Coordinates of C-alpha atoms in Angstrom, one line a residue:
X21 CA -30.8 56.2 63.9
X22 CA -27.0 56.2 63.3
X23 CA -27.7 55.5 59.6
X24 CA -28.2 59.2 59.1
X25 CA -24.5 60.3 58.9
X26 CA -23.7 57.4 56.6
X27 CA -27.1 58.1 54.4
X28 CA -25.6 61.6 54.0
X29 CA -22.0 60.9 53.8
X30 CA -22.3 57.7 51.2
X31 CA -23.5 59.7 48.4
X32 CA -20.6 62.6 49.3
X33 CA -18.1 59.8 49.3
X34 CA -19.1 58.5 46.1
X35 CA -19.1 62.0 44.6
X36 CA -15.4 62.4 45.8
X37 CA -14.0 59.0 44.0
X38 CA -16.0 59.5 40.6
X39 CA -13.7 62.3 39.3
X40 CA -10.5 60.1 40.1
X41 CA -11.9 57.5 38.0
X42 CA -10.9 58.1 34.2
X43 CA -11.9 54.5 33.0
X44 CA -15.8 54.2 32.0
X45 CA -15.7 50.6 33.0
X46 CA -14.6 51.4 36.4
X47 CA -16.6 54.4 37.0
X48 CA -20.0 52.7 35.7
X49 CA -20.1 50.1 38.2
X50 CA -19.0 52.5 41.0
X51 CA -22.1 54.7 40.0
X52 CA -24.2 51.4 40.4
X53 CA -22.9 50.7 43.7
X54 CA -23.4 54.3 44.8
X55 CA -27.0 54.4 43.7
X56 CA -27.6 50.9 45.3
X57 CA -26.2 52.0 48.5
X58 CA -28.2 55.1 48.7
X59 CA -31.2 53.2 48.4
X60 CA -30.5 50.4 50.8
X61 CA -29.5 53.2 53.3
X62 CA -32.8 55.0 52.8
X63 CA -34.6 51.6 53.4
X64 CA -32.9 50.7 56.5
X65 CA -33.5 54.4 57.8
X66 CA -37.3 53.8 57.0
X67 CA -37.2 50.3 58.7
X68 CA -35.7 51.5 61.7
X69 CA -38.1 54.8 62.0
X70 CA -41.0 52.3 61.7
X71 CA -39.7 49.8 64.0
X72 CA -39.5 52.7 66.5
X73 CA -43.0 53.6 66.0
X74 CA -43.2 55.8 63.0
X75 CA -43.3 59.0 65.7
X76 CA -41.5 62.3 65.1
X77 CA -38.0 61.7 66.1
X78 CA -35.3 64.3 67.0
X79 CA -31.3 63.4 67.0
X80 CA -28.1 65.5 67.7
X81 CA -28.3 68.2 70.2
X82 CA -24.7 68.9 70.9
X83 CA -23.1 69.6 67.7
X84 CA -20.7 72.7 68.3
X85 CA -17.7 71.3 65.9
X86 CA -20.4 70.6 63.2
X87 CA -21.6 74.0 63.7
X88 CA -18.2 75.5 63.2
X89 CA -17.6 73.1 60.1
X90 CA -20.9 74.2 58.3
X91 CA -19.7 77.9 58.9
X92 CA -16.7 77.2 57.4
X93 CA -18.3 75.4 54.5
X94 CA -20.7 78.5 53.9
X95 CA -17.4 80.8 53.4
X96 CA -16.0 78.3 50.9
X97 CA -19.2 78.4 49.3
X98 CA -19.2 82.1 49.2
X99 CA -15.5 81.8 47.9
X100 CA -16.2 79.7 45.1
X101 CA -19.2 82.0 44.0
X102 CA -17.3 85.2 44.2
X103 CA -14.3 83.7 42.3
X104 CA -16.7 82.4 39.6
X105 CA -18.6 85.7 39.4
X106 CA -15.5 87.8 39.1
X107 CA -14.4 85.5 36.0
X108 CA -17.8 86.0 34.2
X109 CA -18.1 89.6 35.6
X110 CA -21.4 88.9 37.4
X111 CA -20.9 91.3 40.1
X112 CA -24.3 91.6 41.6
X113 CA -24.3 87.8 42.2
X114 CA -21.2 88.7 44.7
X115 CA -23.2 91.1 46.5
X116 CA -26.1 88.4 47.5
X117 CA -23.6 85.9 48.1
X118 CA -21.7 87.8 50.6
X119 CA -24.6 89.5 52.1
X120 CA -26.5 86.5 53.0
X121 CA -23.3 84.8 54.2
X122 CA -22.4 87.9 56.6
X123 CA -26.3 87.9 57.7
X124 CA -25.6 84.2 58.9
X125 CA -22.3 84.8 60.7
X126 CA -23.9 87.9 62.4
X127 CA -26.8 85.9 63.5
X128 CA -24.7 82.9 64.9
X129 CA -22.2 85.1 66.9
X130 CA -24.7 87.7 68.3
X131 CA -27.6 85.5 68.8
X132 CA -26.9 82.4 70.7
X133 CA -29.8 80.1 71.2
X134 CA -30.5 77.2 73.4
X135 CA -29.1 73.7 72.5
X136 CA -31.8 71.8 70.6
X137 CA -32.0 69.0 68.1
X138 CA -30.6 69.3 64.7
X139 CA -32.0 66.5 62.9
X140 CA -35.8 65.1 62.7
X141 CA -37.2 62.0 61.0
X142 CA -41.0 62.0 60.6
X143 CA -43.3 60.7 57.7
X144 CA -42.8 63.7 55.3
X145 CA -39.0 63.9 55.8
X146 CA -39.0 60.2 55.5
X147 CA -41.1 60.1 52.5
X148 CA -38.7 63.0 50.8
X149 CA -35.7 60.9 51.7
X150 CA -37.3 57.8 49.9
X151 CA -38.0 59.9 46.9
X152 CA -34.8 61.2 46.7
X153 CA -32.9 57.8 47.2
X154 CA -34.8 55.9 44.5
X155 CA -35.9 58.3 42.1
X156 CA -32.4 60.1 42.5
X157 CA -30.4 56.5 42.2
X158 CA -32.2 55.6 39.2
X159 CA -31.6 58.9 37.5
X160 CA -27.6 58.4 38.6
X161 CA -28.0 54.8 36.8
X162 CA -29.6 56.3 33.6
X163 CA -26.9 59.2 33.6
X164 CA -24.1 56.5 33.0
X165 CA -25.2 55.1 29.8
X166 CA -26.8 58.7 28.5
X167 CA -23.8 60.6 29.0
X168 CA -21.8 57.9 26.7
X169 CA -24.3 58.7 23.9
X170 CA -24.4 62.3 24.8
X171 CA -20.8 63.1 24.3
X172 CA -20.7 60.8 21.1
X173 CA -23.2 63.1 19.4
X174 CA -21.9 66.3 21.2
X175 CA -18.1 66.2 20.4
X176 CA -18.0 70.1 20.6
X177 CA -18.2 69.8 24.1
X178 CA -15.5 68.8 26.5
X179 CA -16.2 65.5 28.3
X180 CA -16.6 66.2 31.7
X181 CA -18.6 63.1 32.8
X182 CA -16.9 62.2 36.0
X183 CA -17.5 65.9 37.1
X184 CA -21.1 65.8 36.2
X185 CA -21.7 62.4 37.9
X186 CA -20.0 63.4 41.0
X187 CA -22.4 66.6 41.2
X188 CA -25.2 64.3 40.9
X189 CA -24.6 62.3 44.0
X190 CA -23.2 65.4 45.9
X191 CA -26.7 66.7 45.2
X192 CA -28.5 63.9 46.8
X193 CA -26.3 64.0 49.9
X194 CA -27.4 67.5 50.2
X195 CA -30.9 66.8 49.6
X196 CA -30.8 64.2 52.4
X197 CA -29.3 66.6 54.7
X198 CA -32.0 69.4 54.0
X199 CA -35.1 67.2 54.4
X200 CA -33.6 65.5 57.6
X201 CA -32.8 68.9 59.2
X202 CA -35.0 70.3 62.0
X203 CA -32.7 73.1 62.5
X204 CA -33.0 76.0 60.4
X205 CA -29.2 76.9 60.5
X206 CA -28.2 73.1 59.3
X207 CA -31.3 73.2 56.4
X208 CA -29.7 76.5 55.2
X209 CA -26.2 74.9 54.9
X210 CA -27.6 72.1 52.6
X211 CA -30.0 74.7 50.9
X212 CA -27.1 76.8 49.7
X213 CA -25.4 73.7 48.5
X214 CA -28.1 72.5 46.1
X215 CA -28.2 76.2 44.8
X216 CA -24.5 76.0 44.1
X217 CA -24.7 72.3 42.6
X218 CA -27.7 73.1 40.2
X219 CA -25.6 76.4 39.3
X220 CA -22.5 74.1 38.1
X221 CA -24.8 71.3 36.5
X222 CA -26.7 74.0 34.4
X223 CA -23.4 75.5 33.3
X224 CA -21.8 71.9 32.4
X225 CA -21.4 72.6 28.8
X226 CA -19.8 75.9 29.2
X227 CA -21.3 77.5 26.4
X228 CA -22.3 81.2 26.4
X229 CA -26.0 80.5 26.7
X230 CA -25.1 77.6 29.7
X231 CA -23.1 80.2 31.5
X232 CA -25.8 83.0 31.5
X233 CA -28.7 80.4 32.4
X234 CA -26.6 79.2 35.2
X235 CA -25.8 82.5 36.6
X236 CA -29.6 83.4 36.3
X237 CA -30.5 80.0 38.5
X238 CA -27.6 81.1 40.8
X239 CA -28.8 84.8 41.6
X240 CA -32.6 83.7 42.0
X241 CA -31.7 81.1 44.3
X242 CA -29.4 83.5 46.2
X243 CA -32.3 86.0 46.5
X244 CA -34.1 83.1 48.5
X245 CA -31.1 82.1 50.2
X246 CA -30.8 85.7 51.6
X247 CA -34.5 85.8 52.7
X248 CA -33.7 82.5 54.5
X249 CA -30.6 84.0 56.2
X250 CA -32.6 87.2 57.5
X251 CA -35.5 84.6 58.6
X252 CA -32.9 82.8 60.6
X253 CA -31.6 86.1 61.8
X254 CA -34.8 87.4 62.9
X255 CA -36.1 84.2 64.7
X256 CA -33.0 83.8 66.8
X257 CA -33.0 87.7 67.6
X258 CA -36.9 87.8 68.3
X259 CA -38.0 84.4 69.2
X260 CA -34.9 82.9 70.6
X261 CA -35.1 79.7 68.5
X262 CA -33.8 78.5 65.3
X263 CA -35.9 75.3 65.0
X264 CA -38.2 75.1 62.1
X265 CA -40.8 73.4 64.2
X266 CA -40.8 76.0 66.9
X267 CA -40.9 79.0 64.4
X268 CA -44.2 77.1 62.6
X269 CA -45.6 76.6 66.0
X270 CA -45.2 80.4 66.9
X271 CA -46.2 81.6 63.5
X272 CA -44.0 84.8 63.6
X273 CA -45.2 86.2 60.5
X274 CA -41.9 88.1 59.3
X275 CA -39.6 84.7 59.5
X276 CA -42.4 82.6 58.0
X277 CA -42.9 85.1 55.0
X278 CA -39.2 85.2 54.4
X279 CA -38.7 81.4 54.6
X280 CA -42.0 81.2 52.1
X281 CA -40.0 83.5 49.7
X282 CA -37.2 81.2 49.7
X283 CA -39.3 78.2 49.0
X284 CA -40.9 80.2 46.2
X285 CA -37.7 80.7 44.6
X286 CA -36.5 77.2 45.1
X287 CA -39.7 75.9 43.6
X288 CA -39.3 78.3 40.4
X289 CA -42.4 79.8 41.0
X290 CA -43.2 83.1 39.0
X291 CA -41.7 85.6 38.8
X292 CA -38.7 83.1 39.4
X293 CA -39.6 80.6 37.1
X294 CA -37.1 81.6 34.0
X295 CA -34.2 80.0 36.0
X296 CA -35.6 76.6 35.9
X297 CA -36.7 77.0 32.0
X298 CA -32.9 78.1 31.6
X299 CA -31.9 74.9 33.2
X300 CA -32.9 73.0 30.1
X301 CA -29.5 73.6 28.3
X302 CA -27.7 70.8 30.9
X303 CA -27.7 67.4 29.9
X304 CA -31.0 65.5 30.5
X305 CA -30.2 63.7 33.8
X306 CA -29.7 67.2 35.5
X307 CA -33.0 68.3 34.4
X308 CA -34.4 65.0 36.0
X309 CA -32.9 65.4 38.9
X310 CA -33.6 69.0 39.3
X311 CA -37.6 68.6 38.5
X312 CA -38.3 65.4 40.0
X313 CA -36.2 64.3 43.5
X314 CA -34.0 67.4 44.5
X315 CA -34.0 71.2 44.0
X316 CA -37.4 72.2 43.3
X317 CA -38.9 69.5 45.6
X318 CA -36.9 71.4 48.3
X319 CA -38.8 74.5 47.9
X320 CA -42.4 72.5 48.3
X321 CA -41.4 70.5 50.9
X322 CA -40.3 73.7 52.9
X323 CA -43.6 75.3 52.0
X324 CA -45.6 72.0 53.0
X325 CA -43.5 72.4 56.4
X326 CA -44.6 76.0 56.9
X327 CA -48.4 75.2 56.0
X328 CA -49.9 75.0 59.5
X329 CA -48.4 78.5 60.0
X330 CA -49.8 80.0 56.8
X331 CA -53.4 79.0 57.2
X332 CA -55.5 82.1 56.9
X333 CA -52.9 84.7 57.2
X334 CA -51.5 87.3 54.9
X335 CA -48.5 84.9 54.0
X336 CA -50.5 82.1 53.1
X337 CA -52.4 84.2 50.7
X338 CA -49.2 85.4 49.3
X339 CA -48.0 81.9 48.7
X340 CA -51.5 80.5 47.5
X341 CA -52.3 83.5 45.1
X342 CA -48.4 83.1 43.6
X343 CA -49.0 79.3 43.2
X344 CA -52.5 79.5 41.8
X345 CA -51.2 82.1 39.2
X346 CA -47.9 80.3 38.3
X347 CA -50.0 77.0 37.6
X348 CA -52.4 78.7 34.9
X349 CA -49.9 81.1 33.7
X350 CA -47.3 78.2 32.9
X351 CA -50.0 75.7 31.5
X352 CA -50.9 78.4 29.1
X353 CA -47.5 78.9 28.1
X354 CA -47.0 75.3 27.8
X355 CA -49.5 75.2 24.9
X356 CA -47.1 77.1 22.9
X357 CA -44.0 74.9 23.1
X358 CA -42.8 72.4 20.5
X359 CA -39.6 71.6 22.4
X360 CA -40.2 68.6 24.5
X361 CA -37.7 69.4 27.4
X362 CA -39.4 73.0 27.4
X363 CA -42.9 71.4 27.8
X364 CA -41.8 69.5 30.5
X365 CA -40.3 72.5 32.2
X366 CA -43.2 74.5 32.0
X367 CA -45.7 71.3 33.3
X368 CA -43.0 71.0 36.2
X369 CA -43.8 74.8 37.4
X370 CA -47.3 74.7 36.7
X371 CA -47.9 71.5 38.7
X372 CA -45.4 73.1 41.5
X373 CA -47.8 76.0 41.4
X374 CA -50.6 73.8 42.5
X375 CA -48.6 72.0 45.3
X376 CA -47.5 75.6 46.3
X377 CA -51.1 76.8 46.4
X378 CA -52.5 73.8 48.4
X379 CA -49.4 74.9 50.8
X380 CA -50.5 78.4 51.3
X381 CA -54.3 77.5 52.3
X382 CA -52.5 75.3 55.2
X383 CA -55.8 72.9 55.4
X384 CA -55.7 69.1 56.0
X385 CA -57.1 68.3 52.4
X386 CA -54.9 70.7 50.5
X387 CA -51.8 69.3 52.1
X388 CA -53.2 65.7 51.6
X389 CA -53.3 66.9 48.0
X390 CA -50.1 68.4 47.9
X391 CA -48.3 65.5 49.4
X392 CA -49.9 63.1 46.7
X393 CA -49.0 65.5 43.9
X394 CA -45.5 65.6 44.8
X395 CA -45.2 61.6 45.0
X396 CA -46.9 61.1 41.4
X397 CA -44.8 64.1 40.0
X398 CA -41.6 63.0 41.1
X399 CA -42.0 59.6 39.5
X400 CA -43.8 60.5 36.1
X401 CA -41.4 63.7 35.5
X402 CA -38.2 62.0 36.0
X403 CA -39.3 59.3 33.6
X404 CA -40.5 61.6 31.0
X405 CA -37.4 63.6 31.2
X406 CA -35.4 60.4 30.7
X407 CA -37.5 59.3 27.8
X408 CA -37.5 62.5 26.2
X409 CA -33.5 62.3 26.5
X410 CA -33.3 59.1 25.0
X411 CA -35.3 60.2 22.0
X412 CA -33.1 63.4 21.7
X413 CA -30.0 61.2 21.7
X414 CA -31.5 58.9 18.7
X415 CA -33.1 61.7 16.6
X416 CA -30.9 64.4 17.3
X417 CA -33.9 66.5 18.3
X418 CA -36.6 66.9 21.2
X419 CA -39.1 68.8 18.9
X420 CA -42.4 67.2 19.4
X421 CA -42.8 67.2 15.6
X422 CA -40.0 65.2 15.2
X423 CA -42.0 62.3 17.5
X424 CA -44.8 62.1 14.7
X425 CA -45.6 58.3 14.6
X426 CA -42.8 57.4 17.0
X427 CA -44.7 54.4 18.3
X428 CA -43.7 52.4 14.9
X429 CA -40.1 53.5 14.9
X430 CA -39.3 53.5 18.9
X431 CA -42.0 51.6 20.5
X432 CA -40.2 50.9 23.9
X433 CA -39.5 54.5 24.2
X434 CA -43.1 55.5 23.0
X435 CA -44.9 53.4 25.6
X436 CA -42.5 54.4 28.5
X437 CA -43.4 58.3 27.3
X438 CA -47.3 57.1 27.1
X439 CA -47.2 55.8 30.5
X440 CA -45.5 59.0 31.7
X441 CA -47.8 61.4 30.0
X442 CA -50.9 59.5 31.2
X443 CA -49.7 59.6 34.7
X444 CA -49.5 63.5 34.4
X445 CA -53.2 64.1 33.6
X446 CA -55.2 60.9 32.6
X447 CA -57.8 59.2 35.3
X448 CA -57.2 57.4 37.4
X449 CA -53.7 58.2 37.9
X450 CA -52.8 60.0 40.9
X451 CA -52.3 63.4 39.5
X452 CA -55.6 63.9 38.7
X453 CA -57.0 62.6 41.8
X454 CA -55.0 65.1 43.6
X455 CA -56.1 67.8 41.6
X456 CA -60.0 66.9 42.1
X457 CA -59.1 67.0 46.0
X458 CA -57.4 70.4 45.8
X459 CA -60.4 71.5 43.8
X460 CA -62.7 70.2 46.5
X461 CA -60.6 72.0 49.1
X462 CA -60.4 75.2 47.4
X463 CA -64.5 75.3 46.7
X464 CA -64.7 74.4 50.8
X465 CA -62.3 77.2 51.5
X466 CA -64.5 79.7 49.3
X467 CA -61.3 80.8 47.5
X468 CA -63.0 81.3 44.0
X469 CA -59.9 82.6 42.4
X470 CA -58.0 79.5 43.1
X471 CA -61.0 77.6 42.0
X472 CA -60.7 79.5 38.5
X473 CA -57.0 78.9 38.4
X474 CA -57.3 75.2 39.0
X475 CA -60.3 74.7 36.5
X476 CA -58.7 76.4 33.6
X477 CA -55.3 75.5 34.5
X478 CA -56.3 71.9 34.1
X479 CA -58.2 72.5 30.8
X480 CA -54.7 73.9 29.3
X481 CA -52.9 71.0 30.8
X482 CA -55.0 68.5 29.2
X483 CA -54.6 70.4 25.8
X484 CA -50.8 70.2 25.7
X485 CA -50.4 66.6 27.0
X486 CA -53.0 65.4 24.5
X487 CA -51.5 67.1 21.6
X488 CA -48.2 65.5 22.5
X489 CA -49.6 61.8 23.1
X490 CA -51.5 62.3 19.9
X491 CA -48.4 62.8 18.1
X492 CA -46.5 59.8 19.6
X493 CA -49.1 57.2 18.7
X494 CA -50.1 58.1 15.4
X495 CA -49.6 55.4 12.9
X496 CA -48.0 57.4 10.2
X497 CA -45.9 56.0 7.5
X498 CA -42.5 57.5 7.0
X499 CA -39.1 56.6 5.5
X500 CA -37.1 58.0 8.3
X501 CA -36.1 55.2 10.3
X502 CA -34.5 55.5 13.8
X503 CA -32.0 53.3 15.5
X504 CA -32.6 52.7 19.1
X505 CA -29.1 53.3 20.8
X506 CA -30.6 53.7 24.3
X507 CA -28.4 51.6 26.5
X508 CA -29.5 48.9 29.0
X509 CA -28.9 50.8 32.2
X510 CA -31.0 53.8 30.6
X511 CA -33.8 51.4 30.1
X512 CA -33.5 49.6 33.5
X513 CA -34.3 53.1 35.0
X514 CA -37.1 54.1 32.8
X515 CA -38.8 50.7 33.1
X516 CA -38.5 50.8 36.8
X517 CA -40.2 54.2 36.8
X518 CA -42.7 52.9 34.5
X519 CA -43.8 49.9 37.0
X520 CA -43.7 52.3 39.9
X521 CA -46.2 54.8 38.2
X522 CA -48.7 51.9 37.8
X523 CA -47.9 50.3 41.1
X524 CA -48.7 53.8 42.9
X525 CA -52.0 53.8 41.2
X526 CA -52.8 50.0 41.9
X527 CA -51.8 50.7 45.7
X528 CA -53.3 54.1 46.0
X529 CA -56.0 53.1 48.9
X530 CA -52.9 51.7 50.8
X531 CA -50.8 54.6 50.0
X532 CA -53.5 57.0 50.8
X533 CA -53.9 55.3 54.3
X534 CA -50.5 54.3 55.4
X535 CA -48.4 57.3 53.8
X536 CA -50.4 60.5 53.3
X537 CA -52.8 60.5 56.0
X538 CA -50.1 59.8 58.6
X539 CA -48.1 62.8 57.1
X540 CA -51.1 65.1 57.6
X541 CA -51.6 63.9 61.2
X542 CA -48.0 64.5 62.1
X543 CA -48.2 68.1 60.6
X544 CA -51.7 69.2 61.8
X545 CA -52.2 67.1 64.8
X546 CA -55.5 65.6 63.3
X547 CA -56.6 64.1 60.1
X548 CA -60.0 63.1 58.7
X549 CA -61.2 61.0 55.6
X550 CA -60.5 62.7 52.6
X551 CA -61.7 60.1 50.1
X552 CA -64.2 57.6 51.1
X553 CA -63.5 53.9 50.4
X554 CA -66.4 53.6 47.7
X555 CA -64.5 56.5 45.9
X556 CA -61.3 54.6 46.1
X557 CA -63.0 51.4 44.9
X558 CA -64.2 53.3 42.0
X559 CA -60.9 54.5 41.0
X560 CA -59.7 50.9 41.2
X561 CA -62.1 49.8 38.8
X562 CA -61.3 52.5 36.4
X563 CA -57.5 51.7 36.5
X564 CA -58.2 48.0 35.8
X565 CA -60.3 49.3 32.6
X566 CA -57.7 51.8 31.8
X567 CA -54.9 49.1 31.6
X568 CA -56.8 47.8 28.5
X569 CA -56.1 50.8 26.4
X570 CA -52.5 50.3 26.3
X571 CA -52.9 46.6 26.0
X572 CA -54.9 47.0 22.7
X573 CA -52.4 49.6 21.5
X574 CA -49.8 47.4 21.9
X575 CA -51.6 44.5 20.4
X576 CA -52.6 46.9 17.1
X577 CA -49.0 48.3 17.0
X578 CA -47.5 44.8 17.1
X579 CA -49.4 43.7 14.2
X580 CA -49.7 46.7 12.1
X581 CA -48.8 46.5 8.4
X582 CA -45.7 48.6 7.4
X583 CA -47.3 49.4 4.1
X584 CA -50.3 51.6 4.2
X585 CA -53.1 52.4 1.7
X586 CA -52.3 55.7 -0.3
X587 CA -54.1 58.4 1.0
X588 CA -55.4 61.8 -1.1
X589 CA -53.5 64.6 0.0
X590 CA -54.8 67.5 -1.8
X591 CA -53.1 66.0 -5.2
X592 CA -51.8 62.7 -6.7
X593 CA -50.0 60.9 -4.0
X594 CA -46.4 60.1 -5.1
X595 CA -46.8 56.7 -3.4
X596 CA -44.9 57.3 -0.1
X597 CA -47.8 59.2 1.7
X598 CA -45.0 62.0 2.2
X599 CA -45.3 63.8 -1.2
X600 CA -47.9 64.6 -3.4
X601 CA -48.4 66.6 -6.9
X602 CA -49.6 69.7 -6.7
X603 CA -52.0 71.7 -9.4
X604 CA -48.7 72.8 -11.0
X605 CA -47.5 69.6 -11.5
X606 CA -44.7 70.0 -8.7
X607 CA -44.0 67.8 -5.8
X608 CA -45.2 69.2 -2.7
X609 CA -44.3 67.7 0.7
X610 CA -46.7 67.0 3.3
X611 CA -46.2 68.4 6.6
X612 CA -48.4 67.5 9.7
X613 CA -48.3 69.8 12.6
X614 CA -49.8 70.6 15.8
X615 CA -51.6 73.7 16.7
X616 CA -49.4 75.7 18.9
X617 CA -51.3 78.9 19.4
X618 CA -48.2 81.0 19.6
X619 CA -49.8 84.2 19.2
X620 CA -52.3 83.4 21.8
X621 CA -50.0 81.6 24.4
X622 CA -46.5 82.2 23.3
X623 CA -43.9 83.3 26.1
X624 CA -43.3 86.4 24.2
X625 CA -46.9 87.5 24.9
X626 CA -47.4 85.8 28.5
X627 CA -43.9 85.8 30.2
X628 CA -43.3 89.4 30.8
X629 CA -47.1 90.5 32.0
X630 CA -46.8 87.3 34.1
X631 CA -43.4 88.3 35.7
X632 CA -44.6 92.0 35.9
X633 CA -47.8 90.8 37.7
X634 CA -46.4 88.2 40.1
X635 CA -43.4 90.5 40.9
X636 CA -45.8 93.4 42.1
X637 CA -48.0 90.9 43.8
X638 CA -44.8 89.5 45.9
X639 CA -43.6 93.1 46.8
X640 CA -47.0 94.3 47.8
X641 CA -47.9 91.5 50.0
X642 CA -44.4 91.2 51.6
X643 CA -44.7 94.9 52.5
X644 CA -48.0 94.2 54.0
X645 CA -46.7 91.5 55.9
X646 CA -43.7 93.4 57.5
X647 CA -45.8 96.6 57.8
X648 CA -48.4 94.6 59.7
X649 CA -45.7 92.8 62.0
X650 CA -43.9 95.9 62.7

């Protein structure tokens, strides 16, 4: 498995080279080569692993030099955070950064552990590697064309595209290191790199709002990092090991709970959700990467790893309740949003909540559902963010109300959006199948509260996705033309994502049998049939029938007449289906709008109570866990 250092090092090398290339003609091809190289290396690693039997494999026991280099890297990260915090007068952030670094130095110097492997390749880490390589690589390709248009429209921001693209590749390198690390110290190092890079990406525009949001993301993730560092120290001092697999096998409650806290912050669960919502100020490719292939997926990845140790424990109850509550609360708040990126952000947090709830239950069925949710969410959400970013560059707005009848103005982008939205909630796409399995598992576990969270959260999910999809495909006459300025590389990325969403559904039985079930088997040591072949066959038939809908929509829209019969609008139509004459003889503008239920589900009404409730729940449960262990 000598390809692992190259897989981590290649994107880092590209990240170092990009800022030195000022010419877009040279920088663009380098990004394409870098993204292609990441994909090829991940395939090579996958092939080597499969040829070796697809079992759990461990590597790199004697790594004293690398350990020292990583410790030096942690000090450099701390110095960077301290420097930027002093400049922007964010002094509490300094305490968190210095505190966790001090804990790590103390643990590594005072509690030596037996030499053990530092890297591990198994089904779950291999899946995460492939997701990060292909979804992340396509996002990098998309970013080349996007950033050209972005700075054409946003001349008020300094063009730092080289820095932006560099951070995207550095993010991928850190993600590969994180998911392939079997040692908690190594995982922590890459964990902190992702926190710092997300901070830098969110603050890209350097506006006051961007700076505030970037520091919010930083301190929340540093809080989780502090929990991670303390978990390492406790594990080294009391268990004599910092191997993740051993900590999970022993099931020590305090380290497991602290690692779970780190996973909750990284995956933006309540009460830490605001950092991911604030990340929407950054250019769209960073949002796509944070939400799909890296960052938040690192959080749920860790929680899935911890799941066998959380089953039936106080820590598992804490995680499942926080995840389930986040799912329903953020689903409700998404209803009141008309900003497309905010809807996607709330949807991400909500769906991650369901994955987190599944990990907290820690049963074979729930982890089966969690892995599937992670796969489908990564592809669909990346595609949706890219499509919304392209629409924003064209319309100058990401308001859903401005997307009314977009199927006539920007048909290609609308088809992509339609596939992405369908993949998030319609049958027989994988998200819905996974939710059904999760519901069955919650019922089997006798967890009534999670069943209610999932049932009502799914209902609210259907409402906001249906509203948006209906807006897009409305055949509505408008004089507001839209010129598609989306670059070829952007469309290449989005088309590949679209094909992947459909293929994942068509090949669902194969994926379930060859990918998901083996992962569950490696995590728990056993796996049973979750969905029978008769159910899978029925779903395949459903998929074939569903394909008729977009086909017919395509034929209808391609042949639709662009001149419509005038409609009655409460007064005499002025001829363009946009204005009518009211009873006073004055022109009145027709305005069609979705119902957003802001009074009932707006952030101002729900966010603060949700944060207070989840914070209280988290504090009480952590106190009970620590008290019970002591």
